[in-house]
JSON list of N, CA and C in Angstrom, two decimals:
[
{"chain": "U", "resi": 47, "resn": "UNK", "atom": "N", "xyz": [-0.30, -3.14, -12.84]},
{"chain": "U", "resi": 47, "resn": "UNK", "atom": "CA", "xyz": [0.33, -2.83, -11.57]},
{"chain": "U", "resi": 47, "resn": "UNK", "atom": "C", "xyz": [1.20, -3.99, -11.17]},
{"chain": "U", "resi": 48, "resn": "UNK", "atom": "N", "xyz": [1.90, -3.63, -11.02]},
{"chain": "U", "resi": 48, "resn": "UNK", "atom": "CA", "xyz": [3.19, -4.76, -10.64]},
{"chain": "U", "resi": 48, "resn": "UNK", "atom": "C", "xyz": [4.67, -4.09, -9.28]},
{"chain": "U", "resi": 49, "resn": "UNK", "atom": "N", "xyz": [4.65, -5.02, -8.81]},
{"chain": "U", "resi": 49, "resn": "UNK", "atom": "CA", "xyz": [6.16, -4.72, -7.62]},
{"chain": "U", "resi": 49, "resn": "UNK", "atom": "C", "xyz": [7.42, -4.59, -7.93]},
{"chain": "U", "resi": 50, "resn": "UNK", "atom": "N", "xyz": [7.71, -4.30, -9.29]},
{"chain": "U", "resi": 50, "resn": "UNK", "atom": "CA", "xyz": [8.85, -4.46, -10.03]},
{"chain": "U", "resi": 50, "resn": "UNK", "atom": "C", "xyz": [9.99, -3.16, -9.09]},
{"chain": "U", "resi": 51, "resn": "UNK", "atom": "N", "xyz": [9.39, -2.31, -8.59]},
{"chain": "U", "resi": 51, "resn": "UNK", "atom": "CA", "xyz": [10.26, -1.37, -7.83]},
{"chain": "U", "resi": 51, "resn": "UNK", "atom": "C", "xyz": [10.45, -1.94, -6.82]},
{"chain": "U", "resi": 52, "resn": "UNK", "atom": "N", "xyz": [9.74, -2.74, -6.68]},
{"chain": "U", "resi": 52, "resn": "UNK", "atom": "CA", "xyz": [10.16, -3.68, -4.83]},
{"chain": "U", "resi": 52, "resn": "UNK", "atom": "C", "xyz": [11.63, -4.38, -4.30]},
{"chain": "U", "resi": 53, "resn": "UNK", "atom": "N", "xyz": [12.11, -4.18, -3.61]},
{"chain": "U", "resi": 53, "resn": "UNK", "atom": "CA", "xyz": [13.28, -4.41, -3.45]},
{"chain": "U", "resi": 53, "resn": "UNK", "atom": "C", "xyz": [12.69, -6.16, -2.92]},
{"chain": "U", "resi": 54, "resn": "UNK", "atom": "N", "xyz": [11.98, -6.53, -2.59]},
{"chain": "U", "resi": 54, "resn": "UNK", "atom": "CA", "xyz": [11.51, -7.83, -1.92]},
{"chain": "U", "resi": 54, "resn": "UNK", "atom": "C", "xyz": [9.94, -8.08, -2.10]},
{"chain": "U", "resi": 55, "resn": "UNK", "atom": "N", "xyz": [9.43, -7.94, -3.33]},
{"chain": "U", "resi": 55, "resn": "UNK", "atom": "CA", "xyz": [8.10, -8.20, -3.28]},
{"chain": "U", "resi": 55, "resn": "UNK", "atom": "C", "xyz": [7.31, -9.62, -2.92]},
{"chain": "U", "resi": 56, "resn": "UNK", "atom": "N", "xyz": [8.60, -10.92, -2.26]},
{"chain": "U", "resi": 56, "resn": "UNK", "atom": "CA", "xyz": [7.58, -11.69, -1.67]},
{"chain": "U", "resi": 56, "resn": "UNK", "atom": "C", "xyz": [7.67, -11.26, -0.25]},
{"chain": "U", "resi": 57, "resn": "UNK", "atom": "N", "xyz": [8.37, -10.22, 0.44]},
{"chain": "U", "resi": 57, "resn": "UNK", "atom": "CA", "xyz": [8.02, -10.02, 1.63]},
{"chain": "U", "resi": 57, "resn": "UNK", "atom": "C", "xyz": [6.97, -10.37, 2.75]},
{"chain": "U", "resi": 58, "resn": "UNK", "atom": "N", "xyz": [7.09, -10.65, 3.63]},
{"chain": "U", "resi": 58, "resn": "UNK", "atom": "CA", "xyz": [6.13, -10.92, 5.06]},
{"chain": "U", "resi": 58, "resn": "UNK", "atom": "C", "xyz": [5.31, -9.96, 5.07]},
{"chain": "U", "resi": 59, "resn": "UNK", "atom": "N", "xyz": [3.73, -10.04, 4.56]},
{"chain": "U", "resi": 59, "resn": "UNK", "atom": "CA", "xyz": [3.08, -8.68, 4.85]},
{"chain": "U", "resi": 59, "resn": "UNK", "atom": "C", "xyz": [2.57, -8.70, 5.99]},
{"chain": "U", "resi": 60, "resn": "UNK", "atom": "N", "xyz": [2.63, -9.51, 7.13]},
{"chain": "U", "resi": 60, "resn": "UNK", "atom": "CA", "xyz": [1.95, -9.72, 7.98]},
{"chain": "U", "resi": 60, "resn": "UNK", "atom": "C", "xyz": [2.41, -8.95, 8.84]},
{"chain": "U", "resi": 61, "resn": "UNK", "atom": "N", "xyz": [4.18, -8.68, 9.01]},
{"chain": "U", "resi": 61, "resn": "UNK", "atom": "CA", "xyz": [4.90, -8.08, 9.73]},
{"chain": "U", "resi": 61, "resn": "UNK", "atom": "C", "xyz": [4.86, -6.41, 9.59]},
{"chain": "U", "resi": 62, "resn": "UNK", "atom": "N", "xyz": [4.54, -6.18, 10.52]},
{"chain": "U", "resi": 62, "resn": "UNK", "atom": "CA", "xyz": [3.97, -4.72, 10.65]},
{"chain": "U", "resi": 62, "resn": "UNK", "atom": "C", "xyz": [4.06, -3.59, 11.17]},
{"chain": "U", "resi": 63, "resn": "UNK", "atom": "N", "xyz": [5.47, -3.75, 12.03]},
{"chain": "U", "resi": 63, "resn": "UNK", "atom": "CA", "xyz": [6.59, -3.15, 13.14]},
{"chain": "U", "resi": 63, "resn": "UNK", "atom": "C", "xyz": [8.21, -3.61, 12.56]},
{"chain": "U", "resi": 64, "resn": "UNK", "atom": "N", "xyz": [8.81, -2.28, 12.75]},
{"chain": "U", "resi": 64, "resn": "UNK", "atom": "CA", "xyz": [10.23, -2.59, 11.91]},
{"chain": "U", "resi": 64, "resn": "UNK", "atom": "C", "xyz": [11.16, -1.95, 13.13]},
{"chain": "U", "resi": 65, "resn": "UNK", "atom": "N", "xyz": [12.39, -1.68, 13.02]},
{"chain": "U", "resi": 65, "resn": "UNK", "atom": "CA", "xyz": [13.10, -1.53, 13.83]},
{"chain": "U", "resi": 65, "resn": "UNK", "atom": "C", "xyz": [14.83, -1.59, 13.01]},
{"chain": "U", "resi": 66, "resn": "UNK", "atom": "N", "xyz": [15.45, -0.45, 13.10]},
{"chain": "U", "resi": 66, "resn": "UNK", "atom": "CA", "xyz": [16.82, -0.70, 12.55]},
{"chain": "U", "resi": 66, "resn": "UNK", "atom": "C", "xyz": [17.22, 0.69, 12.16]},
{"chain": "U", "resi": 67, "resn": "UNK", "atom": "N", "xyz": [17.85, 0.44, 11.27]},
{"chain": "U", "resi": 67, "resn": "UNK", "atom": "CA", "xyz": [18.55, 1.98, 10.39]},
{"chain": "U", "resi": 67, "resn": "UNK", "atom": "C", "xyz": [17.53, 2.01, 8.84]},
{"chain": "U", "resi": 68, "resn": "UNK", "atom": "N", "xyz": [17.16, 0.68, 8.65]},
{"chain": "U", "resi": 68, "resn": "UNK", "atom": "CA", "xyz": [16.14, 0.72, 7.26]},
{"chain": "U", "resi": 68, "resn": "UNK", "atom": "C", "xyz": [14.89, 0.22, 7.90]},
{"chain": "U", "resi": 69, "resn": "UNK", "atom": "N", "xyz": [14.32, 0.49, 8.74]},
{"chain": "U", "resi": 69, "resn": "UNK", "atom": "CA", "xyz": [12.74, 0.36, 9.68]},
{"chain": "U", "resi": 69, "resn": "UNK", "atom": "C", "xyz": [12.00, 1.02, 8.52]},
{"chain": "U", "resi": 70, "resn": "UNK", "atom": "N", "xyz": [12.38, 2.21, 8.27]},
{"chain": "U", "resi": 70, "resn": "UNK", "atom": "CA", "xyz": [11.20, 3.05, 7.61]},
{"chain": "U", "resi": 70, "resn": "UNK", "atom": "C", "xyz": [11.01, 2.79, 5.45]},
{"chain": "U", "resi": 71, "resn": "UNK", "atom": "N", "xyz": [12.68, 2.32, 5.67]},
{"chain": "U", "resi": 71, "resn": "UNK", "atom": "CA", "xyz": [12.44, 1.27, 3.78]},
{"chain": "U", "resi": 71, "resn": "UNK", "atom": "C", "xyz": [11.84, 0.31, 4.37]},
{"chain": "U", "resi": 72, "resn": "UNK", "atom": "N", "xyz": [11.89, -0.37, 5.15]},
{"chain": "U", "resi": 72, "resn": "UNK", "atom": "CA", "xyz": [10.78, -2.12, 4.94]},
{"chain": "U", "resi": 72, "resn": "UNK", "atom": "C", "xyz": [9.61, -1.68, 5.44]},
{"chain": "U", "resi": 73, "resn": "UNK", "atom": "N", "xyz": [9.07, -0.43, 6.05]},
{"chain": "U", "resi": 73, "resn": "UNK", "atom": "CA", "xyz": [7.72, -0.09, 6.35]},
{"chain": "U", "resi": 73, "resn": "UNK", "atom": "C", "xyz": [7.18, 0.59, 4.85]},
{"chain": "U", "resi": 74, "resn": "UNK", "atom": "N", "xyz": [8.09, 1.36, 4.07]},
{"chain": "U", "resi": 74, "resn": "UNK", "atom": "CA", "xyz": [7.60, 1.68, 2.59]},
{"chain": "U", "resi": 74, "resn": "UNK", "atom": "C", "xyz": [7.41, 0.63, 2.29]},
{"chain": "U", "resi": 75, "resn": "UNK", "atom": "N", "xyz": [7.89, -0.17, 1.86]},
{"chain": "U", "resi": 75, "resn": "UNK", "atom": "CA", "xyz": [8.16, -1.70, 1.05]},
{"chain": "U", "resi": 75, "resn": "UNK", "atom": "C", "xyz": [6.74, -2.28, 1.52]},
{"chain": "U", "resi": 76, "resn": "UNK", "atom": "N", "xyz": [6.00, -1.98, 2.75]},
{"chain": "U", "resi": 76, "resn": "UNK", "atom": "CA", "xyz": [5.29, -3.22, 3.26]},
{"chain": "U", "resi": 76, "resn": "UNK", "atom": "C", "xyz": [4.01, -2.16, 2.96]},
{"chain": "U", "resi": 77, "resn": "UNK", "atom": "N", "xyz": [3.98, -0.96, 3.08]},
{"chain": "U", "resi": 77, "resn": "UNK", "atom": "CA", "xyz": [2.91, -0.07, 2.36]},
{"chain": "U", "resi": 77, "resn": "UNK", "atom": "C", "xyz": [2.29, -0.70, 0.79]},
{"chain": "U", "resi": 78, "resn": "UNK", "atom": "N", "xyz": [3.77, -0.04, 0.57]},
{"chain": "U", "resi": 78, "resn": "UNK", "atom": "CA", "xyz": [3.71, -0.48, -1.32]},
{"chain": "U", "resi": 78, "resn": "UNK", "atom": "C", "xyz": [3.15, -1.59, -1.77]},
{"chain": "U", "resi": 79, "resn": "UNK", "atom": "N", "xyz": [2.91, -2.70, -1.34]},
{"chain": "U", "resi": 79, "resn": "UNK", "atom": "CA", "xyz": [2.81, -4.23, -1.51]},
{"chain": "U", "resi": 79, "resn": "UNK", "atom": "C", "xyz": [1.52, -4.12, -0.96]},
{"chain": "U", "resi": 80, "resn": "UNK", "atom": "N", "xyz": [1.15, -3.74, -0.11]},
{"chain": "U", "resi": 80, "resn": "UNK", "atom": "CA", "xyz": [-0.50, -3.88, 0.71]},
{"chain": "U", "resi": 80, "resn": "UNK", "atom": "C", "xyz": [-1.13, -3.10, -0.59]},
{"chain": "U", "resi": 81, "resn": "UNK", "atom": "N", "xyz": [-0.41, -1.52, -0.37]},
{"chain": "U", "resi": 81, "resn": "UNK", "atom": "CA", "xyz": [-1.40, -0.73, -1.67]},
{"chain": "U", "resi": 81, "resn": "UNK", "atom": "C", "xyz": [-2.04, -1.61, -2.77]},
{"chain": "U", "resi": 82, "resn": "UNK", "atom": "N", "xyz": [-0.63, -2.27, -3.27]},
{"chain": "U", "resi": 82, "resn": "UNK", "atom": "CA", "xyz": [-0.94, -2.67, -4.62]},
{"chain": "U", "resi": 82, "resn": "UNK", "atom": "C", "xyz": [-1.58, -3.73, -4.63]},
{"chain": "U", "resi": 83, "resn": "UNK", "atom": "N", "xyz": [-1.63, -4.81, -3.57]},
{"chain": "U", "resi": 83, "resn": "UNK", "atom": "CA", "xyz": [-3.25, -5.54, -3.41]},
{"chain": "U", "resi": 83, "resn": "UNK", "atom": "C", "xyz": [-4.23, -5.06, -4.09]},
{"chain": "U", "resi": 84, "resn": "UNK", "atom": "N", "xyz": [-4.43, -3.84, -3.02]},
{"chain": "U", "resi": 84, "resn": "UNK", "atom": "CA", "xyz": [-5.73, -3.25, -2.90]},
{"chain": "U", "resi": 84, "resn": "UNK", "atom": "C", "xyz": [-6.21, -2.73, -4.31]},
{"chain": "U", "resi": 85, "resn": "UNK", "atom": "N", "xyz": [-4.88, -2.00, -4.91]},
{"chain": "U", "resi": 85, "resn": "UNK", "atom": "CA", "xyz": [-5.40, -1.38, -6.47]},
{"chain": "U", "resi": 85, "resn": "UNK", "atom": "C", "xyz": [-5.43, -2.34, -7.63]},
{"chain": "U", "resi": 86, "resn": "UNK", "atom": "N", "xyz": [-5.24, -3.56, -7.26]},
{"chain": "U", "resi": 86, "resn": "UNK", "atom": "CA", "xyz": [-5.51, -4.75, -8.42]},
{"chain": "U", "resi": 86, "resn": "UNK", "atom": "C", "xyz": [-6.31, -5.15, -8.16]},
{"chain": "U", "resi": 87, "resn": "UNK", "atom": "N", "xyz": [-7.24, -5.07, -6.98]},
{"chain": "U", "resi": 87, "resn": "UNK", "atom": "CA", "xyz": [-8.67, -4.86, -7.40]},
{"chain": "U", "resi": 87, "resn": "UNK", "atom": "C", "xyz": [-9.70, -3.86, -7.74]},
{"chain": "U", "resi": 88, "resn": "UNK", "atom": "N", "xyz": [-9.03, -2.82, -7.44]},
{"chain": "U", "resi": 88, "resn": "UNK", "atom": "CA", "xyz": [-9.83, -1.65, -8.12]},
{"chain": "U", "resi": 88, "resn": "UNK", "atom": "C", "xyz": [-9.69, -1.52, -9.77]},
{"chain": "U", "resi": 89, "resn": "UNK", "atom": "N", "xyz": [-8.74, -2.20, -10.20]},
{"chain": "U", "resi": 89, "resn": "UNK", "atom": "CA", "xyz": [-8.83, -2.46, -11.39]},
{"chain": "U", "resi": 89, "resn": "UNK", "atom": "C", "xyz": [-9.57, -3.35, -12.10]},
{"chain": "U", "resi": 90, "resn": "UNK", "atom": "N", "xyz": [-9.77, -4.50, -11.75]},
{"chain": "U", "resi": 90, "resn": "UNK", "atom": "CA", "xyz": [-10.59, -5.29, -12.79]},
{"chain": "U", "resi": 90, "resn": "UNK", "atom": "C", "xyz": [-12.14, -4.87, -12.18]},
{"chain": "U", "resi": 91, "resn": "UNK", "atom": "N", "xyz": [-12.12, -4.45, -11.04]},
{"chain": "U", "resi": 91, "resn": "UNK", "atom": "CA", "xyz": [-13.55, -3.61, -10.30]},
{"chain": "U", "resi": 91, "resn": "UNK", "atom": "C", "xyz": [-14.33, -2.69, -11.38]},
{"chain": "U", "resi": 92, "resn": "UNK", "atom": "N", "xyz": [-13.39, -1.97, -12.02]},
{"chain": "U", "resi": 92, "resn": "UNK", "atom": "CA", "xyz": [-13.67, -0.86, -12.61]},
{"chain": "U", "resi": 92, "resn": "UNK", "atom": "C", "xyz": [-13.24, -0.69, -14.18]},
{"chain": "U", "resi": 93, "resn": "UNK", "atom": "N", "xyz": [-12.82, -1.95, -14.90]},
{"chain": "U", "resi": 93, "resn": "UNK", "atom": "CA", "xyz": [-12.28, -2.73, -16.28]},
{"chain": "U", "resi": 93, "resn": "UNK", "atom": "C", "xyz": [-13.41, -1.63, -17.47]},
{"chain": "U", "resi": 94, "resn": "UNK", "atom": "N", "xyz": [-12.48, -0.92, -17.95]},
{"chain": "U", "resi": 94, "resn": "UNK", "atom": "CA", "xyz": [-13.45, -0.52, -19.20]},
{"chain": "U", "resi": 94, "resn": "UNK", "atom": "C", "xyz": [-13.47, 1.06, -18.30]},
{"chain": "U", "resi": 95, "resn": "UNK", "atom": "N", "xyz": [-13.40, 1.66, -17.41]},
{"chain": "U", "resi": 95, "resn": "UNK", "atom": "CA", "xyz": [-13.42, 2.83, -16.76]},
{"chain": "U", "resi": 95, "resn": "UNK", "atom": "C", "xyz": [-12.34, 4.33, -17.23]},
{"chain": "U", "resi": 96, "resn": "UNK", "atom": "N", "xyz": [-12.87, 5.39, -17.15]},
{"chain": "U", "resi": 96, "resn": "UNK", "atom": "CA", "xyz": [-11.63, 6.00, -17.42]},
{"chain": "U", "resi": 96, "resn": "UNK", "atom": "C", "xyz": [-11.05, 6.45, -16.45]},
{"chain": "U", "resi": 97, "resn": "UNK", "atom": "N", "xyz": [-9.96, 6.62, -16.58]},
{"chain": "U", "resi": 97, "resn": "UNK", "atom": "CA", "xyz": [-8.89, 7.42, -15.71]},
{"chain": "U", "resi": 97, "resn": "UNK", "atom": "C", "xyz": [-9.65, 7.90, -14.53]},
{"chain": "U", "resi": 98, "resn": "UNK", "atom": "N", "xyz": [-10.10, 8.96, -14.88]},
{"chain": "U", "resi": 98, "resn": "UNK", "atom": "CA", "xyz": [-11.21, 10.01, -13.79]},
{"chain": "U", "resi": 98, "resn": "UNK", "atom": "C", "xyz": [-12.14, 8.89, -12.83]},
{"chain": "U", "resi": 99, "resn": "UNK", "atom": "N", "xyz": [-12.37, 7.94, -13.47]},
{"chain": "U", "resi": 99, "resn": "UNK", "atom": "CA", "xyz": [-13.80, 7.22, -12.82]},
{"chain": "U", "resi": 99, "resn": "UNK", "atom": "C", "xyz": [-12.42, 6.20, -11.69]},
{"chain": "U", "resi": 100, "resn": "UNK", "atom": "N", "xyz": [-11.34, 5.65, -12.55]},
{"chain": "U", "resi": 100, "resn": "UNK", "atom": "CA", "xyz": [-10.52, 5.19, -11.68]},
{"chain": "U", "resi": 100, "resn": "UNK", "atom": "C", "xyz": [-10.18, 5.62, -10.52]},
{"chain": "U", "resi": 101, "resn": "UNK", "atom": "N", "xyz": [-9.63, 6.80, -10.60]},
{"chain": "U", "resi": 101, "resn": "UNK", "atom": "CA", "xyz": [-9.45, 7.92, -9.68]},
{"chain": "U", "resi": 101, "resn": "UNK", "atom": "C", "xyz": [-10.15, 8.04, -8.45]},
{"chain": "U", "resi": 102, "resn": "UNK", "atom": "N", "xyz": [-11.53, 8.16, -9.08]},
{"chain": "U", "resi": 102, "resn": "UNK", "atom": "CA", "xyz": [-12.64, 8.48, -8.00]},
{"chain": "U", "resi": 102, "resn": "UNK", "atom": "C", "xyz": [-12.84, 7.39, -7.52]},
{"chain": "U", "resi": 103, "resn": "UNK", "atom": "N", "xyz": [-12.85, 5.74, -7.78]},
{"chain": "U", "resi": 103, "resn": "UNK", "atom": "CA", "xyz": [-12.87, 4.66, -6.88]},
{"chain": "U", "resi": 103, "resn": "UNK", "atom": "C", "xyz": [-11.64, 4.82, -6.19]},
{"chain": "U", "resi": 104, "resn": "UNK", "atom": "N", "xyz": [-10.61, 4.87, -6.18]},
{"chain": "U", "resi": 104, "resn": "UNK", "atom": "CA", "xyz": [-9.48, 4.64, -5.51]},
{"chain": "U", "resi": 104, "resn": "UNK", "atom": "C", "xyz": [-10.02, 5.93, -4.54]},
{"chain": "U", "resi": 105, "resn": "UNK", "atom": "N", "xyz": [-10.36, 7.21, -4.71]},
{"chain": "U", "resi": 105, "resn": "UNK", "atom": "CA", "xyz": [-10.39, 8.04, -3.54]},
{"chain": "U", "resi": 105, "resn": "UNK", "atom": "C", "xyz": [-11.49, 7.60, -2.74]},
{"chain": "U", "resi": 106, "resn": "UNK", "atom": "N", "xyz": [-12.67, 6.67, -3.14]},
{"chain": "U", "resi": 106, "resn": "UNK", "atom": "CA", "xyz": [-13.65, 6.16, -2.57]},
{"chain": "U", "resi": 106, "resn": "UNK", "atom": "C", "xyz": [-13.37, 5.23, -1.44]},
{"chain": "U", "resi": 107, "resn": "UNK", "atom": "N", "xyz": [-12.44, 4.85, -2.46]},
{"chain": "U", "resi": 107, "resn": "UNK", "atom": "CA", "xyz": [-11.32, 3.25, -1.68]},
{"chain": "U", "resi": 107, "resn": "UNK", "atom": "C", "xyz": [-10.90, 3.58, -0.21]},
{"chain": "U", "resi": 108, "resn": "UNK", "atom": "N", "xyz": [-10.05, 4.75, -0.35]},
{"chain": "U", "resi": 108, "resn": "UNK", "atom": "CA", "xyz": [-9.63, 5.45, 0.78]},
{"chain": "U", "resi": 108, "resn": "UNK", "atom": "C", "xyz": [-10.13, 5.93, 1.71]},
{"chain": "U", "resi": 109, "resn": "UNK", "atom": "N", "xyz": [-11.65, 6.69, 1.63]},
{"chain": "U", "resi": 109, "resn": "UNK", "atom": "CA", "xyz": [-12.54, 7.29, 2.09]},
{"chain": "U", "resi": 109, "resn": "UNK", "atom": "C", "xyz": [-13.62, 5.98, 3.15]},
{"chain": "U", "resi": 110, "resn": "UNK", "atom": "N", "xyz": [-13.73, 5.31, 2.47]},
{"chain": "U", "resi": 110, "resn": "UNK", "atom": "CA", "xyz": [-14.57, 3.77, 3.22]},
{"chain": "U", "resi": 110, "resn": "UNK", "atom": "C", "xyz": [-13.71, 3.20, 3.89]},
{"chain": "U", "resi": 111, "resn": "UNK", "atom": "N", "xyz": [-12.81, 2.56, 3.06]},
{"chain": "U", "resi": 111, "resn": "UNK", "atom": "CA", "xyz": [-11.62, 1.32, 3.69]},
{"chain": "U", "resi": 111, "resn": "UNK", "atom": "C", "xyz": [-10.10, 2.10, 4.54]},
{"chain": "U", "resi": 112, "resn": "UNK", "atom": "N", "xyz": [-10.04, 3.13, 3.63]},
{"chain": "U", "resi": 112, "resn": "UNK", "atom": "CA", "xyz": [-8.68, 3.48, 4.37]},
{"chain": "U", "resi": 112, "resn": "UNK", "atom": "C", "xyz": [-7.37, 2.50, 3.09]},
{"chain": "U", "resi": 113, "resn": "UNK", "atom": "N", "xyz": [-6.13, 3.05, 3.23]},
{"chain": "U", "resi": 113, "resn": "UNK", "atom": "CA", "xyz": [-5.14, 2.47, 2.28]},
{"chain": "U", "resi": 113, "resn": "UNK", "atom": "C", "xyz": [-4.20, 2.64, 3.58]},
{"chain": "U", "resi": 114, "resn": "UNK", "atom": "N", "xyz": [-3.35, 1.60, 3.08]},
{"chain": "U", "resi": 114, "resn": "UNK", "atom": "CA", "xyz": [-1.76, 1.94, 4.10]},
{"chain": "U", "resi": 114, "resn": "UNK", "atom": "C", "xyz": [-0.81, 2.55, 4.49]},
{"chain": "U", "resi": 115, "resn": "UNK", "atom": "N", "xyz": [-0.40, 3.52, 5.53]},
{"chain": "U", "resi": 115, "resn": "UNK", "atom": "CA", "xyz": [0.26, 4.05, 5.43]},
{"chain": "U", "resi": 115, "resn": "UNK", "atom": "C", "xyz": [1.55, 4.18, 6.76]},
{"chain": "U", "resi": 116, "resn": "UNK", "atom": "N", "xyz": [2.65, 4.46, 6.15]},
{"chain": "U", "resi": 116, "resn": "UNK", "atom": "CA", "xyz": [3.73, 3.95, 7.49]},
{"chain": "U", "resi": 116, "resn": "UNK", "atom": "C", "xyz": [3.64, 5.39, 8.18]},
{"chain": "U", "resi": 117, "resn": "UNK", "atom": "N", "xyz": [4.08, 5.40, 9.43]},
{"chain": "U", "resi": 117, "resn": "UNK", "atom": "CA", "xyz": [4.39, 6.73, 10.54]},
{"chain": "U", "resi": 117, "resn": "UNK", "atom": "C", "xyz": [5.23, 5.87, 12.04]},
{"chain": "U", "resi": 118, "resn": "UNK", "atom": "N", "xyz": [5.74, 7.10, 11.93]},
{"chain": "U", "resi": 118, "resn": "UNK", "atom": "CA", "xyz": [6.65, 6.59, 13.64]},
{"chain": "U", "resi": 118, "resn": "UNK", "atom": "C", "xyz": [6.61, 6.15, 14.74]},
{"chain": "U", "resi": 119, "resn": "UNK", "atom": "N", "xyz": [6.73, 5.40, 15.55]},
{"chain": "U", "resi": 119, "resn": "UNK", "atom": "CA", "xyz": [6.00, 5.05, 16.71]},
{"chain": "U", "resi": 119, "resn": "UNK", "atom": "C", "xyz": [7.80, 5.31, 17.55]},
{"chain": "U", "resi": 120, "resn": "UNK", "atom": "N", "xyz": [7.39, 6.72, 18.26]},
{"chain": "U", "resi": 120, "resn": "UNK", "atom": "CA", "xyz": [8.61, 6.51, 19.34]},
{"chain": "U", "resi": 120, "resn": "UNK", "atom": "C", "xyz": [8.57, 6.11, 20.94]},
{"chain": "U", "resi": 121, "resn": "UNK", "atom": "N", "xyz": [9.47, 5.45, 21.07]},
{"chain": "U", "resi": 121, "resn": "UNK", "atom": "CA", "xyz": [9.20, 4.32, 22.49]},
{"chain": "U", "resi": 121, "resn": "UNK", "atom": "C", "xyz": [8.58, 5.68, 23.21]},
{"chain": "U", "resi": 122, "resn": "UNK", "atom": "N", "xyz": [7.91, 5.19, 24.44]},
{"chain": "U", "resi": 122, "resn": "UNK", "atom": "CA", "xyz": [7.64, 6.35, 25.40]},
{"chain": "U", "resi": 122, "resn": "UNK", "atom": "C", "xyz": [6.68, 7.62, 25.00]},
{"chain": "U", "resi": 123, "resn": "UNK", "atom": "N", "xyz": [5.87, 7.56, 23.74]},
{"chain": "U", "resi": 123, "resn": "UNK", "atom": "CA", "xyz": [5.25, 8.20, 23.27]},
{"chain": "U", "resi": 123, "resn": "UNK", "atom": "C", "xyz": [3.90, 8.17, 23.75]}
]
């Protein structure tokens, strides 16, 4: 797993509110990069696992912890 699609993979992950005409690319971008934290440890977690067993930790992953995901926040909402 690697950020090679990342347009900025040393990005600020800390920053967590966007704002502009590309708000919602640097909120993908800041998804993508958290995700892939998270699934480089589900990988060596689960080293020697198949596919299916992968699978089912990552939906486990989601189910306990929750994964990242961007949505809209409109002023006045």
């Amino acid at each position: 797993m690697g950020d090679a699609h990342e347009e900025e993979p040393g990005a600020d992950l800390t920053q967590r509110s966007f704002t502009g005409t590309n708000a919602m690319d640097q909120a993908d971008q800041t998804v993508d990069l958290l995700n892939n934290i998270v699934g480089r440890q589900i990988g060596p977690d689960n080293a020697g696992a198949s596919i299916k067993d992968i699978t089912t930790a990552t939906l486990n992953e989601f189910h306990t912890n929750g994964l990242y995901y961007k949505d809209w926040i409109f002023p006045g909402r």
